[in-house]
């Protein structure tokens, strides 16, 4: 048992084991508080000791978690940055050579729509309609319709403004996407004689297989592939090249040939050196597949 020696109100303890710093401070402040303020001083002293202990614990944790810059005359507990921090870019993986290329929307071809002006004479459904022109804007195609005699909207045209009435028939405005790809078929020239023998266009001839020199067409010229029936006409497609339009005509004609409904087939070269093919469809009369060239925004 440790020996105890009392001196007045304070007591001095002699212990064989060393006393901790916090316990020593507490006993010292508690003894001083009882001397000056009684019980109230002891409570305040105890609270102060606990407060200092918490501050000491926080300071030690902060010193372990934060690096302290070493230098002469350094007094601050926080390190100072000599240079601003640099943001490292995210490392991009190199592109795999065997990876398939993905086309972005900017690389893909965006379709362009043009306006077609179609005229159908009175009485309706008695003759095939005619295509008067190709235009790039609604203002241009409307001006062309007025030039061809349009004076008011028809009953259907009151809804969307795509059909006008003229003194001799009605004029329709339709939109068609221009095509850059498709089945390309070489367009032969006009029929000519070889050694006094007439050469037909629908029969291949060994001496007539010459290299076709196509005349350069203006950039603003497009080609219509048309299917003309006895009482109506259909636009098969709008193309940038004559060979593509002619290939579309032969492809549409082949759909009738597969059914065995074509007889008396013929091929020839029409106006403006444009190819055309005709045949009689059993039970429907004679049909014609023809290519027409039109200048964009050409007011004819």
Tab-separated table of C-alpha atoms in Angstrom:
chain	number	residue	atom	x	y	z
A	1	UNK	CA	0.000	0.000	0.000
A	2	UNK	CA	1.373	3.461	-0.872
A	3	UNK	CA	2.035	5.822	1.969
A	4	UNK	CA	-0.322	8.817	2.240
A	5	UNK	CA	0.659	12.122	3.805
A	6	UNK	CA	-1.982	14.850	4.194
A	7	UNK	CA	-1.030	18.529	4.320
A	8	UNK	CA	-3.994	20.719	5.061
A	9	UNK	CA	-6.785	20.330	2.545
A	10	UNK	CA	-4.519	18.879	-0.139
A	11	UNK	CA	-3.196	15.365	-0.059
A	12	UNK	CA	0.117	14.214	-1.493
A	13	UNK	CA	0.333	10.647	-2.739
A	14	UNK	CA	3.514	8.702	-2.965
A	15	UNK	CA	3.138	5.815	-5.334
A	16	UNK	CA	5.542	3.158	-6.353
A	17	UNK	CA	4.227	3.308	-9.985
A	18	UNK	CA	4.587	6.437	-12.208
A	19	UNK	CA	1.457	8.580	-12.663
A	20	UNK	CA	0.173	9.493	-16.153
A	21	UNK	CA	0.252	13.068	-17.346
A	22	UNK	CA	-3.512	13.412	-17.530
A	23	UNK	CA	-4.027	11.950	-14.069
A	24	UNK	CA	-1.371	14.245	-12.676
A	25	UNK	CA	-3.012	17.310	-14.234
A	26	UNK	CA	-6.406	16.259	-12.974
A	27	UNK	CA	-5.255	15.745	-9.386
A	28	UNK	CA	-3.329	19.007	-9.435
A	29	UNK	CA	-6.169	21.085	-10.828
A	30	UNK	CA	-8.710	19.352	-8.608
A	31	UNK	CA	-6.615	20.133	-5.549
A	32	UNK	CA	-6.197	23.758	-6.626
A	33	UNK	CA	-9.891	24.067	-7.352
A	34	UNK	CA	-10.872	22.797	-3.912
A	35	UNK	CA	-8.527	25.255	-2.305
A	36	UNK	CA	-9.956	28.254	-4.180
A	37	UNK	CA	-13.481	27.446	-5.317
A	38	UNK	CA	-14.458	24.301	-3.507
A	39	UNK	CA	-16.404	21.636	-5.370
A	40	UNK	CA	-17.135	23.930	-8.343
A	41	UNK	CA	-13.456	24.396	-9.000
A	42	UNK	CA	-12.902	20.630	-9.081
A	43	UNK	CA	-15.588	20.080	-11.732
A	44	UNK	CA	-14.281	22.916	-13.923
A	45	UNK	CA	-10.758	21.617	-13.631
A	46	UNK	CA	-11.819	18.113	-14.590
A	47	UNK	CA	-13.698	19.413	-17.645
A	48	UNK	CA	-10.672	21.444	-18.709
A	49	UNK	CA	-8.402	18.412	-18.468
A	50	UNK	CA	-10.765	16.314	-20.585
A	51	UNK	CA	-10.985	19.097	-23.164
A	52	UNK	CA	-7.196	19.316	-23.443
A	53	UNK	CA	-6.977	15.550	-23.812
A	54	UNK	CA	-9.396	15.567	-26.738
A	55	UNK	CA	-7.444	18.348	-28.418
A	56	UNK	CA	-4.233	16.383	-27.966
A	57	UNK	CA	-5.766	13.250	-29.479
A	58	UNK	CA	-7.042	15.190	-32.524
A	59	UNK	CA	-3.652	16.834	-33.010
A	60	UNK	CA	-1.928	13.446	-32.999
A	61	UNK	CA	-4.378	11.969	-35.520
A	62	UNK	CA	-3.934	14.975	-37.785
A	63	UNK	CA	-0.168	14.694	-37.633
A	64	UNK	CA	-0.308	11.033	-38.698
A	65	UNK	CA	-2.783	11.576	-41.562
A	66	UNK	CA	-1.258	14.739	-43.093
A	67	UNK	CA	2.334	14.957	-44.352
A	68	UNK	CA	4.466	17.592	-42.706
A	69	UNK	CA	6.814	19.472	-44.967
A	70	UNK	CA	10.394	19.432	-43.738
A	71	UNK	CA	12.345	22.609	-44.039
A	72	UNK	CA	14.301	25.191	-42.155
A	73	UNK	CA	12.195	27.583	-40.160
A	74	UNK	CA	8.936	25.741	-40.872
A	75	UNK	CA	6.313	26.295	-38.164
A	76	UNK	CA	2.980	25.499	-39.841
A	77	UNK	CA	1.533	22.017	-39.432
A	78	UNK	CA	0.175	21.982	-42.999
A	79	UNK	CA	2.314	21.504	-46.086
A	80	UNK	CA	2.463	24.241	-48.695
A	81	UNK	CA	2.359	23.576	-52.445
A	82	UNK	CA	5.119	25.086	-54.526
A	83	UNK	CA	3.257	24.365	-57.816
A	84	UNK	CA	-0.425	24.035	-58.599
A	85	UNK	CA	-1.671	20.450	-58.966
A	86	UNK	CA	-1.743	19.060	-62.489
A	87	UNK	CA	-4.741	17.107	-63.758
A	88	UNK	CA	-3.637	13.952	-65.502
A	89	UNK	CA	-5.561	12.991	-68.626
A	90	UNK	CA	-7.298	9.639	-68.635
A	91	UNK	CA	-5.224	7.104	-70.501
A	92	UNK	CA	-6.931	6.096	-73.724
A	93	UNK	CA	-6.492	2.532	-74.837
A	94	UNK	CA	-5.007	2.128	-78.310
A	95	UNK	CA	-7.458	1.174	-81.022
A	96	UNK	CA	-7.556	-2.501	-81.871
A	97	UNK	CA	-6.634	-3.047	-85.490
A	98	UNK	CA	-9.106	-5.901	-85.821
A	99	UNK	CA	-11.941	-3.860	-84.377
A	100	UNK	CA	-14.716	-3.080	-86.828
A	101	UNK	CA	-15.017	0.525	-87.810
A	102	UNK	CA	-18.181	2.205	-86.577
A	103	UNK	CA	-19.422	4.942	-88.884
A	104	UNK	CA	-20.430	8.127	-87.151
A	105	UNK	CA	-23.516	10.059	-88.282
A	106	UNK	CA	-21.234	12.641	-89.877
A	107	UNK	CA	-19.666	9.930	-92.093
A	108	UNK	CA	-22.950	8.339	-93.076
A	109	UNK	CA	-24.663	9.820	-96.094
A	110	UNK	CA	-27.697	11.848	-95.123
A	111	UNK	CA	-30.489	11.524	-97.732
A	112	UNK	CA	-31.505	14.666	-99.603
A	113	UNK	CA	-35.124	15.115	-100.636
A	114	UNK	CA	-36.183	16.993	-103.760
A	115	UNK	CA	-39.628	18.104	-104.896
A	116	UNK	CA	-41.205	16.665	-108.057
A	117	UNK	CA	-43.837	18.512	-110.056
A	118	UNK	CA	-46.345	16.113	-111.632
A	119	UNK	CA	-49.137	17.045	-114.053
A	120	UNK	CA	-52.243	14.900	-114.646
A	121	UNK	CA	-54.588	16.024	-117.450
A	122	UNK	CA	-58.391	15.901	-117.522
A	123	UNK	CA	-60.204	13.522	-117.405
A	124	UNK	CA	-58.326	11.729	-114.652
A	125	UNK	CA	-57.060	8.150	-114.983
A	126	UNK	CA	-57.234	8.174	-118.749
A	127	UNK	CA	-53.622	9.085	-119.644
A	128	UNK	CA	-50.286	8.693	-117.849
A	129	UNK	CA	-49.201	11.750	-115.911
A	130	UNK	CA	-46.196	13.887	-116.859
A	131	UNK	CA	-43.308	15.000	-114.665
A	132	UNK	CA	-42.611	18.655	-115.322
A	133	UNK	CA	-39.546	19.329	-113.177
A	134	UNK	CA	-37.416	18.748	-110.090
A	135	UNK	CA	-36.866	21.449	-107.465
A	136	UNK	CA	-34.888	21.786	-104.258
A	137	UNK	CA	-37.146	24.186	-102.313
A	138	UNK	CA	-40.869	24.528	-101.795
A	139	UNK	CA	-40.751	28.101	-103.063
A	140	UNK	CA	-39.177	27.042	-106.354
A	141	UNK	CA	-41.626	24.204	-106.971
A	142	UNK	CA	-44.575	26.467	-106.113
A	143	UNK	CA	-43.381	29.096	-108.583
A	144	UNK	CA	-43.067	26.406	-111.250
A	145	UNK	CA	-46.617	25.192	-110.526
A	146	UNK	CA	-47.946	28.727	-110.965
A	147	UNK	CA	-46.003	29.029	-114.205
A	148	UNK	CA	-47.744	25.892	-115.514
A	149	UNK	CA	-51.211	27.320	-114.857
A	150	UNK	CA	-51.997	26.476	-111.220
A	151	UNK	CA	-54.540	28.960	-109.890
A	152	UNK	CA	-56.087	27.373	-106.769
A	153	UNK	CA	-55.804	24.438	-104.389
A	154	UNK	CA	-57.774	21.270	-104.997
A	155	UNK	CA	-59.915	19.673	-102.296
A	156	UNK	CA	-56.983	17.483	-101.230
A	157	UNK	CA	-54.531	20.358	-101.563
A	158	UNK	CA	-56.359	22.409	-98.936
A	159	UNK	CA	-55.003	20.042	-96.275
A	160	UNK	CA	-51.260	20.191	-97.014
A	161	UNK	CA	-50.879	22.416	-100.086
A	162	UNK	CA	-49.490	19.612	-102.262
A	163	UNK	CA	-52.048	19.721	-105.086
A	164	UNK	CA	-53.230	22.538	-107.361
A	165	UNK	CA	-55.853	22.855	-110.049
A	166	UNK	CA	-55.130	24.155	-113.549
A	167	UNK	CA	-57.446	24.847	-116.496
A	168	UNK	CA	-56.515	21.519	-118.123
A	169	UNK	CA	-55.847	19.223	-115.158
A	170	UNK	CA	-54.243	19.082	-111.732
A	171	UNK	CA	-50.650	19.583	-110.591
A	172	UNK	CA	-49.170	17.566	-107.725
A	173	UNK	CA	-46.099	18.249	-105.584
A	174	UNK	CA	-44.359	15.173	-104.174
A	175	UNK	CA	-41.027	14.665	-102.405
A	176	UNK	CA	-38.499	12.054	-103.454
A	177	UNK	CA	-35.135	11.097	-101.933
A	178	UNK	CA	-32.217	11.304	-104.335
A	179	UNK	CA	-30.249	8.047	-104.549
A	180	UNK	CA	-26.506	7.720	-105.118
A	181	UNK	CA	-26.254	3.920	-105.168
A	182	UNK	CA	-28.082	1.076	-106.841
A	183	UNK	CA	-27.870	-1.291	-109.803
A	184	UNK	CA	-25.889	0.484	-112.522
A	185	UNK	CA	-26.475	-0.655	-116.108
A	186	UNK	CA	-24.514	0.779	-119.009
A	187	UNK	CA	-26.673	2.780	-121.392
A	188	UNK	CA	-26.052	1.836	-125.054
A	189	UNK	CA	-25.950	4.368	-127.837
A	190	UNK	CA	-28.373	4.724	-130.700
A	191	UNK	CA	-28.966	1.863	-133.144
A	192	UNK	CA	-26.491	1.843	-135.986
A	193	UNK	CA	-25.499	-0.427	-138.878
A	194	UNK	CA	-22.396	-2.607	-138.850
A	195	UNK	CA	-21.366	-3.779	-142.365
A	196	UNK	CA	-24.833	-2.979	-143.674
A	197	UNK	CA	-26.560	-4.995	-140.930
A	198	UNK	CA	-28.981	-3.321	-138.538
A	199	UNK	CA	-28.117	-3.911	-134.871
A	200	UNK	CA	-30.931	-4.255	-132.364
A	201	UNK	CA	-30.399	-2.874	-128.881
A	202	UNK	CA	-32.096	-5.772	-127.113
A	203	UNK	CA	-29.780	-8.389	-128.668
A	204	UNK	CA	-26.046	-8.386	-127.789
A	205	UNK	CA	-23.744	-8.213	-130.820
A	206	UNK	CA	-20.030	-9.093	-130.646
A	207	UNK	CA	-18.980	-6.143	-132.819
A	208	UNK	CA	-21.098	-3.636	-130.966
A	209	UNK	CA	-19.511	-4.142	-127.545
A	210	UNK	CA	-17.471	-0.976	-127.677
A	211	UNK	CA	-16.490	1.245	-124.812
A	212	UNK	CA	-19.336	3.629	-124.139
A	213	UNK	CA	-18.183	7.196	-123.817
A	214	UNK	CA	-20.796	8.973	-121.741
A	215	UNK	CA	-21.117	12.698	-122.065
A	216	UNK	CA	-20.516	14.621	-118.896
A	217	UNK	CA	-23.811	15.756	-117.433
A	218	UNK	CA	-24.134	18.987	-115.449
A	219	UNK	CA	-23.871	18.637	-111.717
A	220	UNK	CA	-27.370	20.058	-111.276
A	221	UNK	CA	-28.962	17.344	-113.425
A	222	UNK	CA	-30.819	14.378	-111.941
A	223	UNK	CA	-32.435	11.384	-113.620
A	224	UNK	CA	-35.926	10.016	-113.087
A	225	UNK	CA	-36.734	6.330	-113.535
A	226	UNK	CA	-40.377	6.202	-114.673
A	227	UNK	CA	-42.872	3.419	-115.236
A	228	UNK	CA	-45.648	4.552	-117.583
A	229	UNK	CA	-48.817	2.485	-117.691
A	230	UNK	CA	-51.713	3.160	-120.085
A	231	UNK	CA	-53.593	5.237	-117.465
A	232	UNK	CA	-50.962	6.293	-114.915
A	233	UNK	CA	-47.263	6.905	-114.365
A	234	UNK	CA	-45.114	5.995	-111.370
A	235	UNK	CA	-41.754	7.448	-110.363
A	236	UNK	CA	-39.526	4.481	-109.508
A	237	UNK	CA	-36.719	6.628	-108.130
A	238	UNK	CA	-34.581	9.734	-108.438
A	239	UNK	CA	-30.889	9.154	-109.177
A	240	UNK	CA	-27.700	11.104	-109.726
A	241	UNK	CA	-26.534	8.979	-112.685
A	242	UNK	CA	-28.230	7.807	-115.843
A	243	UNK	CA	-26.900	4.268	-115.428
A	244	UNK	CA	-28.494	3.978	-111.970
A	245	UNK	CA	-31.867	5.167	-113.264
A	246	UNK	CA	-31.716	2.749	-116.190
A	247	UNK	CA	-30.834	-0.100	-113.842
A	248	UNK	CA	-33.867	0.751	-111.679
A	249	UNK	CA	-36.108	0.635	-114.765
A	250	UNK	CA	-34.841	-2.795	-115.811
A	251	UNK	CA	-35.189	-4.080	-112.250
A	252	UNK	CA	-38.833	-2.972	-112.099
A	253	UNK	CA	-39.465	-4.472	-115.535
A	254	UNK	CA	-37.935	-7.775	-114.413
A	255	UNK	CA	-40.560	-8.083	-111.667
A	256	UNK	CA	-43.219	-8.405	-114.396
A	257	UNK	CA	-41.049	-10.782	-116.412
A	258	UNK	CA	-40.767	-13.205	-113.486
A	259	UNK	CA	-44.543	-13.576	-113.507
A	260	UNK	CA	-44.493	-14.355	-117.232
A	261	UNK	CA	-46.751	-11.416	-118.020
A	262	UNK	CA	-44.526	-9.627	-120.561
A	263	UNK	CA	-44.769	-10.094	-124.311
A	264	UNK	CA	-43.576	-8.094	-127.314
A	265	UNK	CA	-40.623	-6.515	-125.505
A	266	UNK	CA	-38.686	-3.700	-127.167
A	267	UNK	CA	-35.804	-1.373	-126.307
A	268	UNK	CA	-34.865	1.891	-127.939
A	269	UNK	CA	-33.277	5.290	-127.378
A	270	UNK	CA	-35.691	8.160	-126.911
A	271	UNK	CA	-35.348	11.929	-126.734
A	272	UNK	CA	-32.151	13.438	-125.326
A	273	UNK	CA	-30.397	10.077	-125.829
A	274	UNK	CA	-32.375	8.513	-122.960
A	275	UNK	CA	-32.970	4.737	-122.953
A	276	UNK	CA	-36.426	3.248	-122.777
A	277	UNK	CA	-37.979	-0.207	-122.813
A	278	UNK	CA	-41.545	-1.204	-123.567
A	279	UNK	CA	-43.568	-4.392	-123.387
A	280	UNK	CA	-47.171	-5.490	-123.398
A	281	UNK	CA	-48.414	-6.721	-120.043
A	282	UNK	CA	-51.034	-9.402	-120.442
A	283	UNK	CA	-54.377	-7.985	-119.370
A	284	UNK	CA	-53.031	-4.457	-118.741
A	285	UNK	CA	-51.954	-3.024	-122.082
A	286	UNK	CA	-48.563	-1.675	-123.100
A	287	UNK	CA	-46.155	-0.390	-120.439
A	288	UNK	CA	-43.043	1.716	-120.900
A	289	UNK	CA	-39.978	2.123	-118.681
A	290	UNK	CA	-38.121	5.310	-119.462
A	291	UNK	CA	-35.377	7.545	-118.055
A	292	UNK	CA	-35.844	11.325	-117.994
A	293	UNK	CA	-33.271	13.983	-117.158
A	294	UNK	CA	-34.237	17.182	-115.345
A	295	UNK	CA	-32.267	20.167	-114.201
A	296	UNK	CA	-32.805	21.126	-110.578
A	297	UNK	CA	-34.820	24.347	-110.169
A	298	UNK	CA	-35.177	24.652	-113.935
A	299	UNK	CA	-38.329	26.640	-114.770
A	300	UNK	CA	-39.378	25.155	-118.099
